Coordinates of C-alpha atoms (C1' of nucleotides) in Angstrom, one line a residue:
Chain A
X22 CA 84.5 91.9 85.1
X23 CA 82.9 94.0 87.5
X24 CA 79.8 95.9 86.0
X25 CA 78.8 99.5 87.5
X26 CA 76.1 98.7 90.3
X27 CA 77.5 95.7 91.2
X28 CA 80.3 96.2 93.7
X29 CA 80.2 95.5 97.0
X30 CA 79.7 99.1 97.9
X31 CA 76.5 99.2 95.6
X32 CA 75.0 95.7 96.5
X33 CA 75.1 96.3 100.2
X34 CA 72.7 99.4 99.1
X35 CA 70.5 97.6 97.1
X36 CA 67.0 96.4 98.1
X37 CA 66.1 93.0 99.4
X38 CA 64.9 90.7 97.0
X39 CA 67.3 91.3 94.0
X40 CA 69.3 88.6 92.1
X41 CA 72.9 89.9 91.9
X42 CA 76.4 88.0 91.4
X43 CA 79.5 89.0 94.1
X44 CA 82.9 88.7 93.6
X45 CA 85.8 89.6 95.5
X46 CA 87.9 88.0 98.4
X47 CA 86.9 86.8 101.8
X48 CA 88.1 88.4 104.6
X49 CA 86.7 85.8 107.1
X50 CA 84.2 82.8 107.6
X51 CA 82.5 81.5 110.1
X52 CA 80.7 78.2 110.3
X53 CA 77.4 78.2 111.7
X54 CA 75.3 74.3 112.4
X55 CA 73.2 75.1 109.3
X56 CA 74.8 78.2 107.8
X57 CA 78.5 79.5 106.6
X58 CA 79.0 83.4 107.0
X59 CA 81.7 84.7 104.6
X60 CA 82.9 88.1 104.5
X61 CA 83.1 89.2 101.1
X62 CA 85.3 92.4 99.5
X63 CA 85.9 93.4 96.8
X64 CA 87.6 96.7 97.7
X65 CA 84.9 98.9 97.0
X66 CA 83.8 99.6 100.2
X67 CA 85.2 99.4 103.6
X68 CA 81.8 97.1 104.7
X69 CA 81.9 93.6 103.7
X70 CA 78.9 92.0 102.2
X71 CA 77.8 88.8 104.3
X72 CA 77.5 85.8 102.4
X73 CA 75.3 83.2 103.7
X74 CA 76.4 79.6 102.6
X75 CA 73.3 77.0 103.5
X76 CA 74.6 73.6 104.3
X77 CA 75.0 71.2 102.3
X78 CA 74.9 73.5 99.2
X79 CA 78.4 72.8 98.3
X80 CA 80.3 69.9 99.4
X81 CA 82.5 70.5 102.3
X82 CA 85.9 70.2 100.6
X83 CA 84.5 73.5 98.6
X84 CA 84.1 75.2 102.4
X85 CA 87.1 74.1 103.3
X86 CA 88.6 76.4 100.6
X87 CA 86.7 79.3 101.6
X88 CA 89.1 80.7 103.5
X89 CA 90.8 84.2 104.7
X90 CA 92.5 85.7 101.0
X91 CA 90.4 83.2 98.9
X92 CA 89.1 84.6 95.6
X93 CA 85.1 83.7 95.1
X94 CA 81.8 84.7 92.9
X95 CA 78.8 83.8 94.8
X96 CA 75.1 84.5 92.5
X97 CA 72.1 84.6 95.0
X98 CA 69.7 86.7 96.0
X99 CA 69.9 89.8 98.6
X100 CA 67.9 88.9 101.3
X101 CA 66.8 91.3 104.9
X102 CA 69.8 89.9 107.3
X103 CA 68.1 88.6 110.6
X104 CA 71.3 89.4 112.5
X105 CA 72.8 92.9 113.0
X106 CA 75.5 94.5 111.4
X107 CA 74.2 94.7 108.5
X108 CA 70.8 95.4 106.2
X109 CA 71.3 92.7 103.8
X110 CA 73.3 89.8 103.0
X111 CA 73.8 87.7 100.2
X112 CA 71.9 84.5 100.4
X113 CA 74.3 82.5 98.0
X114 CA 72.7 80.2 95.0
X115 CA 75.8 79.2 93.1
X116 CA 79.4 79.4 94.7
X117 CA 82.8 79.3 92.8
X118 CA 86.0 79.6 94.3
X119 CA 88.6 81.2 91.8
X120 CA 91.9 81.1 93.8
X121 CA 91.9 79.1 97.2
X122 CA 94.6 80.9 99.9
X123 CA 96.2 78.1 101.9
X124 CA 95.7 79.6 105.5
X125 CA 99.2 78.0 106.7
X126 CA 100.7 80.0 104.7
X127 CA 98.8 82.8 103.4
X128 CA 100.1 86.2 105.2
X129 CA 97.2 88.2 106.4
X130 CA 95.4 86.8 109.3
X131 CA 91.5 88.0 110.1
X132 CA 93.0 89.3 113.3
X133 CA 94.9 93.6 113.1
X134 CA 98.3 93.7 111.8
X135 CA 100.2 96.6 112.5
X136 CA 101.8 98.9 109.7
X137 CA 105.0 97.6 109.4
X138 CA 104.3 94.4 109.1
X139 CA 102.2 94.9 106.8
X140 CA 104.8 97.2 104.8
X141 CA 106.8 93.7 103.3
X142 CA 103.6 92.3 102.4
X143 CA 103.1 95.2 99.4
X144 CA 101.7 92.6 97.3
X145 CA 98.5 91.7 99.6
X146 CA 98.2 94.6 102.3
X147 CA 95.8 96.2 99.5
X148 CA 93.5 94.0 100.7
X149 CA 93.1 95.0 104.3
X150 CA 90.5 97.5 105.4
X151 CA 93.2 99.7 106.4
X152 CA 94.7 100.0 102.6
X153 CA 91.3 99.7 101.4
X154 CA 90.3 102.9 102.9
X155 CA 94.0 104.7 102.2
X156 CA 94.2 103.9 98.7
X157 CA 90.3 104.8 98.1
X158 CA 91.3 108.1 99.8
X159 CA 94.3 108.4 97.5
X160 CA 91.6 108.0 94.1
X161 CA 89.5 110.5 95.7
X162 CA 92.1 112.8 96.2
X163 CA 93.8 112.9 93.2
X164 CA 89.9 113.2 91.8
X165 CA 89.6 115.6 93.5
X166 CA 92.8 117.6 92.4
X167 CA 92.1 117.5 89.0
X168 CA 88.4 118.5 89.5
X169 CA 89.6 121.9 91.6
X170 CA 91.9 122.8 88.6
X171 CA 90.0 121.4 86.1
X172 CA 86.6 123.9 87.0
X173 CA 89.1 126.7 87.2
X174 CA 90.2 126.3 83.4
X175 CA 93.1 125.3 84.6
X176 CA 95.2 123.2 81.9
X177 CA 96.9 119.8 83.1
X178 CA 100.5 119.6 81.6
X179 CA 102.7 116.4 81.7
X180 CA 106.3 117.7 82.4
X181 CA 108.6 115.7 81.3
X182 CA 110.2 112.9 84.1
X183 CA 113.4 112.8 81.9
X184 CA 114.8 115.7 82.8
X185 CA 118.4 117.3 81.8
X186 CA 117.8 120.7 83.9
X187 CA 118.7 120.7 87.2
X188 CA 115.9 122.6 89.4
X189 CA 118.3 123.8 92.0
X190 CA 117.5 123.8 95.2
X191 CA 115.5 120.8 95.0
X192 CA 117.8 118.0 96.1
X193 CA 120.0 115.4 94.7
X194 CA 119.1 113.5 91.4
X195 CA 118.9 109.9 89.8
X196 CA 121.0 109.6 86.9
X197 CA 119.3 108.5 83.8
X198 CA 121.2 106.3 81.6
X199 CA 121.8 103.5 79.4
X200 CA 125.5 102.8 80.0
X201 CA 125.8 99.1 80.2
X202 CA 127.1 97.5 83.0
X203 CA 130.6 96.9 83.5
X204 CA 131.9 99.7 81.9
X205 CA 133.7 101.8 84.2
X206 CA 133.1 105.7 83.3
X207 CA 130.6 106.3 80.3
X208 CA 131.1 108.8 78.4
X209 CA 128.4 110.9 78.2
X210 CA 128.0 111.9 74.5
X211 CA 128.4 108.3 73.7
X212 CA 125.1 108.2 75.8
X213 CA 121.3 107.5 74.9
X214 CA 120.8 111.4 75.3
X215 CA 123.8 112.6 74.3
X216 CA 124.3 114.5 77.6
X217 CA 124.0 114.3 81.3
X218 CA 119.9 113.2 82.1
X219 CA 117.9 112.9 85.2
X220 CA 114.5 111.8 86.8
X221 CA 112.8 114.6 87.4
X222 CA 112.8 116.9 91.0
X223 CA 110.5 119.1 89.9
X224 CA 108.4 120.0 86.6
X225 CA 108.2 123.6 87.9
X226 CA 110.3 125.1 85.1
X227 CA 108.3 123.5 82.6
X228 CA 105.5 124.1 83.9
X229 CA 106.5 127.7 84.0
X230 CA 106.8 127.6 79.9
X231 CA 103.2 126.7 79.9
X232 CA 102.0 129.2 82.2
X233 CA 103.0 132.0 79.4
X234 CA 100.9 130.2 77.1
X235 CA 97.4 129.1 78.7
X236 CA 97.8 131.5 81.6
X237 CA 97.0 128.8 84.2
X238 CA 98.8 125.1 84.3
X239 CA 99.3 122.5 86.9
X240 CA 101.3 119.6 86.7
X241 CA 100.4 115.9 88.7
X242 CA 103.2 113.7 88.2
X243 CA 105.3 111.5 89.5
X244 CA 108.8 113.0 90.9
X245 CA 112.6 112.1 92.6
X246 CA 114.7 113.0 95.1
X247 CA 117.9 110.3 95.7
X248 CA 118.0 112.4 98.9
X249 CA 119.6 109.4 102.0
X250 CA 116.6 110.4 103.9
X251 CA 115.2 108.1 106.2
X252 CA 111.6 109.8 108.3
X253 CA 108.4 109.4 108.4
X254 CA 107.3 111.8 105.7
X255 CA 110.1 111.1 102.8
X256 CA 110.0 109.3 99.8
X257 CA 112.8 109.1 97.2
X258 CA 109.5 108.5 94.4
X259 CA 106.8 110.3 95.1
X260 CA 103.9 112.6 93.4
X261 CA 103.7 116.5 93.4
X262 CA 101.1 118.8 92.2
X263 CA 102.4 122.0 90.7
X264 CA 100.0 124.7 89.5
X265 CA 101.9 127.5 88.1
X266 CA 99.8 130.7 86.7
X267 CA 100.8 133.7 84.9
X268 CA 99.3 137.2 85.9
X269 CA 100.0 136.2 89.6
X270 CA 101.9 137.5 92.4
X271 CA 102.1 136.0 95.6
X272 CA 98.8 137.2 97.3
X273 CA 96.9 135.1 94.4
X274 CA 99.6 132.6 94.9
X275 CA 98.5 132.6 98.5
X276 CA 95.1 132.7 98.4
X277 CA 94.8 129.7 95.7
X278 CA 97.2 127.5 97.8
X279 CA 94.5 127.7 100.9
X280 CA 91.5 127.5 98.3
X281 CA 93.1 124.8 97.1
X282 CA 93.8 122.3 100.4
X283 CA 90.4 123.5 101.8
X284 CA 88.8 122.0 98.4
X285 CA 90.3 118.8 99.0
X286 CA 89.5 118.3 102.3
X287 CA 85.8 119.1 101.6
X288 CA 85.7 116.9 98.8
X289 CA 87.0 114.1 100.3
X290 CA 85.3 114.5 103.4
X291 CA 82.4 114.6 100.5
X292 CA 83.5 111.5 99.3
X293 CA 84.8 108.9 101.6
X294 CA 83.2 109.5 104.8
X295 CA 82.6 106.1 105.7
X296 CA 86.8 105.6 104.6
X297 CA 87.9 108.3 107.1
X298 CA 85.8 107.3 109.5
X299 CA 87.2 103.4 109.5
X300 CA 91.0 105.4 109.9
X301 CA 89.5 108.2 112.5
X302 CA 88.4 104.8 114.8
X303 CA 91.8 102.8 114.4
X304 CA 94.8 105.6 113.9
X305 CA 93.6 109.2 114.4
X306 CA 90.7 110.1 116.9
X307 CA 91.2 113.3 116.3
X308 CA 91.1 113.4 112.3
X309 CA 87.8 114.4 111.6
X310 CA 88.2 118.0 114.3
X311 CA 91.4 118.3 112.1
X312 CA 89.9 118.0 108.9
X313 CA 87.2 120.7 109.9
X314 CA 89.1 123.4 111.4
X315 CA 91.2 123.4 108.4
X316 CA 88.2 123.8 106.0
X317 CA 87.0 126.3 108.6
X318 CA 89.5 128.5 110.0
X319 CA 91.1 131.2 107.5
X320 CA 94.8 130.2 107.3
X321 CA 97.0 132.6 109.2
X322 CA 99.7 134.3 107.1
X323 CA 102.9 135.8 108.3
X324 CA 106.0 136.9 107.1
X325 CA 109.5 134.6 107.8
X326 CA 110.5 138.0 109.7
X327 CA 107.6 138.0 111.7
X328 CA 107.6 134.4 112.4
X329 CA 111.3 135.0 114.0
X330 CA 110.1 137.4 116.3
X331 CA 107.0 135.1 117.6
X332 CA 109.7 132.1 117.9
X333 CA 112.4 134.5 119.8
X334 CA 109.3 135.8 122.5
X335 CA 108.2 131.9 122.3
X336 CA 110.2 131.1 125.7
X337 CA 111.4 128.0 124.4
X338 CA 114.9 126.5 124.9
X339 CA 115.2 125.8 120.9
X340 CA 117.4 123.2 119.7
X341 CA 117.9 125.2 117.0
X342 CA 118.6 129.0 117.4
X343 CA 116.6 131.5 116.2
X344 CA 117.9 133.9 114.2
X345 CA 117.1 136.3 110.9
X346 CA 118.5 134.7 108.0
X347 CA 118.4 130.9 109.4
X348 CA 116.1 128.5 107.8
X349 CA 113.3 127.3 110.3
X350 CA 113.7 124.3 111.6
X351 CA 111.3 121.6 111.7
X352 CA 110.7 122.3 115.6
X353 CA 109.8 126.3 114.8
X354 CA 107.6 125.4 112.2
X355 CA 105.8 123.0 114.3
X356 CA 105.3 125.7 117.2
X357 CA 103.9 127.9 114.7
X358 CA 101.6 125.8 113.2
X359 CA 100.5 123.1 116.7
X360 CA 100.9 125.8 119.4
X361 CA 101.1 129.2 118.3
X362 CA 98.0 129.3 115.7
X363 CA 96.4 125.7 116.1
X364 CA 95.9 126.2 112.3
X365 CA 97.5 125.9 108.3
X366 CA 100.3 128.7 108.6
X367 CA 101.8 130.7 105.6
X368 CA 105.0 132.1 105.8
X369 CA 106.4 134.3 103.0
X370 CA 108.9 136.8 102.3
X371 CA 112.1 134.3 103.5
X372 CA 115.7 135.7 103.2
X373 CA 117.3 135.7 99.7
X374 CA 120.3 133.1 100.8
X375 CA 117.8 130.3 102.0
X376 CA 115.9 130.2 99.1
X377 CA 116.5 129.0 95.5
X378 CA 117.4 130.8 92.9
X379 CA 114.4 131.6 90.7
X380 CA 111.8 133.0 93.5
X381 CA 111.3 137.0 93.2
X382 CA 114.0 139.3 94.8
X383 CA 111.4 141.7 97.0
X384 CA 112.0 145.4 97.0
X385 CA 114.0 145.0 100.7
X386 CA 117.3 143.8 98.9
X387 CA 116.7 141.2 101.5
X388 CA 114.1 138.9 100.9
X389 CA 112.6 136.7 98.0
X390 CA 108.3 136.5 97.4
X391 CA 108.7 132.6 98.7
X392 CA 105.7 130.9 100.7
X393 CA 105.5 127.7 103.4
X394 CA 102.4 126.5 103.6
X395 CA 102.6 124.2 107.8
X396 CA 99.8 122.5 108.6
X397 CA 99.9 120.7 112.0
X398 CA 100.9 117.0 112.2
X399 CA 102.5 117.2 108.8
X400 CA 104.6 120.6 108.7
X401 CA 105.5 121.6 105.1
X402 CA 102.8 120.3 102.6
X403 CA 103.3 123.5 100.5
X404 CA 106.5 125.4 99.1
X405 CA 106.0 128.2 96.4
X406 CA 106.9 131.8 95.2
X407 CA 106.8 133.8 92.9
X408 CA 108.8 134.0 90.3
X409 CA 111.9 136.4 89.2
X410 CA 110.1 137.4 85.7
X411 CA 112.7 140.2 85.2
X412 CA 115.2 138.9 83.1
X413 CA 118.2 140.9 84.6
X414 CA 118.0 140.4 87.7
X415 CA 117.2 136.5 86.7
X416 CA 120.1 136.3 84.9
X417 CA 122.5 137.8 87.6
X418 CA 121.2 135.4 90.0
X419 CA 122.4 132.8 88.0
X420 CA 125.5 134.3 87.5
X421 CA 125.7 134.2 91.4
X422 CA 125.2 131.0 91.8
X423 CA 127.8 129.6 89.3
X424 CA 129.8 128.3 92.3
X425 CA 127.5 126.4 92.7
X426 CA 127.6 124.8 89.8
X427 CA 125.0 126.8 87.9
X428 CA 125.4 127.4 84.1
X429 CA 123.9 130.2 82.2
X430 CA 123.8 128.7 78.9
X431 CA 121.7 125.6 80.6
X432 CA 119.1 128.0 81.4
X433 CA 119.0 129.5 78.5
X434 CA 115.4 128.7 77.7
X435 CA 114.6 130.1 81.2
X436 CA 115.7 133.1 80.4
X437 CA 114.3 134.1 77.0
X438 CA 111.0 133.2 78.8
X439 CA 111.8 136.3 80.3
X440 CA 113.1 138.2 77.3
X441 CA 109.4 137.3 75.1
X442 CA 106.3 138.2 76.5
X443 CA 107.2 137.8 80.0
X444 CA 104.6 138.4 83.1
X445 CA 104.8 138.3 86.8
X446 CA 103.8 134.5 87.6
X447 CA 103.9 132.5 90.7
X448 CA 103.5 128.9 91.5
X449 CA 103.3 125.7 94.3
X450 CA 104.0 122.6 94.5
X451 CA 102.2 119.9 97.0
X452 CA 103.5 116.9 97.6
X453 CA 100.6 114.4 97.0
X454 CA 101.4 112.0 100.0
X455 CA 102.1 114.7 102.6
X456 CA 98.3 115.1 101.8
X457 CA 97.4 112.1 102.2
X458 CA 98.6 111.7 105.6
X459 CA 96.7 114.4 106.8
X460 CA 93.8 113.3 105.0
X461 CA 94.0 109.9 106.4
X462 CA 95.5 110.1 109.4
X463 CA 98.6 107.6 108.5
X464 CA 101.6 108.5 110.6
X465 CA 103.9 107.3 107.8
X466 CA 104.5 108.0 104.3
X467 CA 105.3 104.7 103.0
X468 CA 101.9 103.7 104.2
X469 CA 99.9 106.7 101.7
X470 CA 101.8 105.1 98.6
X471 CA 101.3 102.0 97.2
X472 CA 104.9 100.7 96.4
X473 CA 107.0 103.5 98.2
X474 CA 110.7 103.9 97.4
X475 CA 112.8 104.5 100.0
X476 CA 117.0 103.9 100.9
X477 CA 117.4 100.4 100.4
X478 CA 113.9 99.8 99.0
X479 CA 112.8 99.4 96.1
X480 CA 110.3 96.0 96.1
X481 CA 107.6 95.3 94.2
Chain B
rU11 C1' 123.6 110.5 107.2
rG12 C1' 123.5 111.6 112.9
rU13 C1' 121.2 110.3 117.7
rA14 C1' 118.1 106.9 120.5
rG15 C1' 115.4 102.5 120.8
rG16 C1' 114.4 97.6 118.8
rG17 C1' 114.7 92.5 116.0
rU18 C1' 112.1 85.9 120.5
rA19 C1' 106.3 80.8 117.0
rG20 C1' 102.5 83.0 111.2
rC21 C1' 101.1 87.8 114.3
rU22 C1' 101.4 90.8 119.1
rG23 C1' 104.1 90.6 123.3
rA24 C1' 106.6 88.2 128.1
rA25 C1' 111.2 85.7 130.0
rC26 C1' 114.2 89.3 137.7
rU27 C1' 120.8 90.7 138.4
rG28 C1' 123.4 84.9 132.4
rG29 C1' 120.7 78.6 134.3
rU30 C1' 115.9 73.5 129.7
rC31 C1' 112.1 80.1 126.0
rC32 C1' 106.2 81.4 127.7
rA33 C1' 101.2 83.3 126.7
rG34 C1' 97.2 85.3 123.7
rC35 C1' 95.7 85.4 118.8
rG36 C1' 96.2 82.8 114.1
rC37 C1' 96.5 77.6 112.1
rU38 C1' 94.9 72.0 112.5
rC39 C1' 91.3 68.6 114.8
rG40 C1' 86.9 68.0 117.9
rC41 C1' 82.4 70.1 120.3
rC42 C1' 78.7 74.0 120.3
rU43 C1' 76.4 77.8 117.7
rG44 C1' 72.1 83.0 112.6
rU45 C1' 77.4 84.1 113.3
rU46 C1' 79.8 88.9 112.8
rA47 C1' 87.2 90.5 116.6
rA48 C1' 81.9 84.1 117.5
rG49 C1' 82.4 80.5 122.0
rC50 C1' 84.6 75.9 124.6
rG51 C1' 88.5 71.9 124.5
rA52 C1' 92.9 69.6 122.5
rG53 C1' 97.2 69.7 119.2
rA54 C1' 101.1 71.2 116.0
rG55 C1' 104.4 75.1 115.6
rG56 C1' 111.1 78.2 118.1
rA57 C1' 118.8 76.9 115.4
rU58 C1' 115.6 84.0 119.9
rG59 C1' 118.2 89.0 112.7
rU60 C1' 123.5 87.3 110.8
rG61 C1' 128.7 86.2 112.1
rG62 C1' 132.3 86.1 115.8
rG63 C1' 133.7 86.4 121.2
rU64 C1' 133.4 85.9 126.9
rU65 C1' 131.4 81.8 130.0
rC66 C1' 130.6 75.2 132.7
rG67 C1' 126.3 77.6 130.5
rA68 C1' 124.1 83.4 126.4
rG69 C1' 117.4 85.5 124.2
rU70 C1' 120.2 88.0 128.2
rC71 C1' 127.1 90.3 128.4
rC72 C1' 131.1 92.2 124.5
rC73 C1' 132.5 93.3 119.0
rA74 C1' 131.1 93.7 113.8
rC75 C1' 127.4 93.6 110.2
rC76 C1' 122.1 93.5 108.4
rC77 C1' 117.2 95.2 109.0
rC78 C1' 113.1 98.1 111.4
rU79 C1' 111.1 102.4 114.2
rA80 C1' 111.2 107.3 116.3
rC81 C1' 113.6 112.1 116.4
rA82 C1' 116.9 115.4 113.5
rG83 C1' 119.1 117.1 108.8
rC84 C1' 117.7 117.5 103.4
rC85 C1' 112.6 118.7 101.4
rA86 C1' 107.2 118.0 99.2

RNA sequence: UGUAGGGUAGCUGAACUGGUCCAGCGCUCGCCUGUUAAGCGAGAGGAUGUGGGUUCGAGUCCCACCCCUACAGCCA
């Protein structure tokens, strides 16, 4: 394997004159009268290492499997490059080609392929410098996550992904399962659980039993939504962060949520600068102004009631109407947040009938403690609130919603969270890829994860 | 799921109102060369997404289906 200080990323740093051994796969060669050049990755870095392959050090039949996607170890020694483009290179002793890659067939070319090509190729896009860069972004960011909650004494809870509570509110749900196939109708009982499971939407609830024990929680977890939605920014798998802390009400809830993206963003700006910079030059000139106003600029904060007024006075022919009591629509939220403020955008206090069932009733009659976090580009990358901790006014809410489907005695858990030792608490959750594309830059979803899961996709 | 576009060589695109499908890149071969999106020349490579239909003739027109993309809804 590959030792510390001997990636790519660490060898191109290193100084001339140094024995080292490179492995990784070749992004392109070129054949020189008395020299081979062979760009060499190994992922680490979104700079190849040069290889330099004297003549006549390997037989040609060996060259001629040095080719785009080929699998190599070359031991040499690190030599000043004469040319430019790069400090050093790897003047190659010993060459072994692993795994040849026929070039008449293999996929990637040395030239650009666009994203969706790429998107059937989930099996070998990782090796582009375009993936390369995303899915380094995606370890730093998830790093990064942990490391924000993690110095905050936060504690990191696994909720469970088999799930037989249904967060409501949160969209439609995968059946879990062992029926076999060909029977017709199971019958539950009869079934690996005993009763009607899911994957999870949301480990929220859970998470919320853990907040009145160690005060402050956050989940990072895989989650599910069989939701027939086809855009740019869905996934029916995808990975949500979920902090959840007791002895909070929606000001703290506020204030960690913009801590909290304005952390990440530095850190990974931090971390992967040469990364963003590769996508800032190929998909998103402007990521890096982005990226800086959002660590900069305090996030603006309004209430749903103001943010009707603003889109009323806008001037705007809406597709949507605006009115009290209607859910904004992506085209509102995006005026808000790209026109209006050029900035991250909280909205709170939405009405009571929009929002789900366990967010706070506020003192109006009228209007739950629920936040929006819109950030330009993306829209929503944040919904939260706090929580109805009062345990009859909880309870009645579910009451309310039993036409809906809604059983008290499934929530009964929930509510003797209430009944013992109960405090005002408040949580978020962030979906992880909605992050990433601001991060990166990447216009579409399916290009932040590595396998998504979509309708009618499910490879790999 | 709705609306609008789109599926032509390995990739990116072209082909006027129906008339033998082109080019660049990639690939193969040769030449040149401390190259770096290398350069020059030659060559190979296509049932135009699938199935029907109209027509003397369909990449092009009609119908159905599949897939992709954008926007919208659902949301994170």
């Amino acid at each position: 394997m590959i030792q510390p200080g001997n990636y790519v990323r660490d060898l191109l740093k290193r100084a001339p004159g140094d024995t080292v051994c490179a492995r990784g796969w070749v992004k392109t060669r070129r054949d020189g009268k008395s020299v081979h050049f062979i760009q060499l990755n190994d992922g680490s870095s979104p700079t190849d290492l040069q290889v330099v392959v004297e003549a006549g050090l390997v037989p040609p039949e060996v060259i001629a499997r040095i080719t785009t996607g080929a699998c190599l170890s070359v031991e040499g020694e690190l030599v000043a490059s004469p040319g430019k483009g790069q400090a050093v290179e790897l003047k190659a002793r010993t060459l072994t080609v692993h795994g040849a890659a026929d070039p008449e067939e293999y996929p990637l070319q040395k030239k650009k392929h666009n994203l969706e090509t790429l998107r059937p190729l989930g099996h070998l896009r990782a090796r582009t410098n375009t993936f390369g860069a995303v899915f380094r972004v995606r370890n730093a960011l998830a790093r990064a996550i942990h490391h924000f909650f993690q110095e905050r004494g936060f504690i990191y809870v696994h909720a469970p992904v088999i799930s037989a509570s249904d967060a409501e509110g949160a969209g439609s749900m995968f059946t879990v399962t062992t029926c076999g196939t060909g029977i017709p109708a199971c019958d539950v009982s009869q079934d690996f659980f005993g009763r009607r499971t899911y994957l999870t939407v949301s480990g929220q609830l859970e998470a919320e039993i853990f907040a009145l024990a160690f005060a402050n929680v956050y989940t990072f977890g895989p989650t599910f939504r069989a939701e027939n939605s086809n855009t740019p920014r869905h996934l029916a798998e995808f990975y949500m962060i979920e902090p959840e802390m007791a002895f909070c009400d929606l000001k703290d809830n506020q204030d960690l949520a913009e801590a909290f993206l304005k952390s990440q963003v530095e850190q990974v700006l931090r971390d992967c600068r040469p990364d963003l910079e590769f996508l800032a030059k190929w998909y998103e000139p402007d990521l890096f102004r982005n990226l800086e106003t959002l660590v900069a600029a305090p996030f603006e904060r309004i209430t749903y009631t103001e943010a009707v007024a603003l889109l009323q006075k806008a001037g705007r022919n809406w597709e949507f109407p605006v009115d009290w009591g209607s859910d904004l629509q992506s085209e509102h939220e995006r005026h808000l947040t790209e026109e209006l403020f050029r900035k991250p955008v909280i909205v709170v206090d939405y009405p009571q009938q929009i929002k789900a069932f366990y967010m706070r009733s506020n003192d109006d009659g009228k209007t739950v403690a629920a936040m929006d976090v819109l950030v330009p580009r993306i829209g929503e990358i944040i919904g939260g609130s706090q929580r109805e901790e009062r345990h009859d006014v909880l309870r009645d809410k579910i009451r309310a919603h039993a036409d809906r489907g809604m059983k008290e005695e499934s929530y009964w858990w929930y509510l003797e969270l209430r009944r013992f030792g109960g405090v005002e608490h408040a949580g978020f959750g962030m979906g992880f890829e909605r992050m990433m594309m601001y991060l990166t830059g990447m216009k579409n979803i399916r290009d932040v994860i590595p396998f998504p899961r979509t309708p009618g996709n499910a490879e790999f």
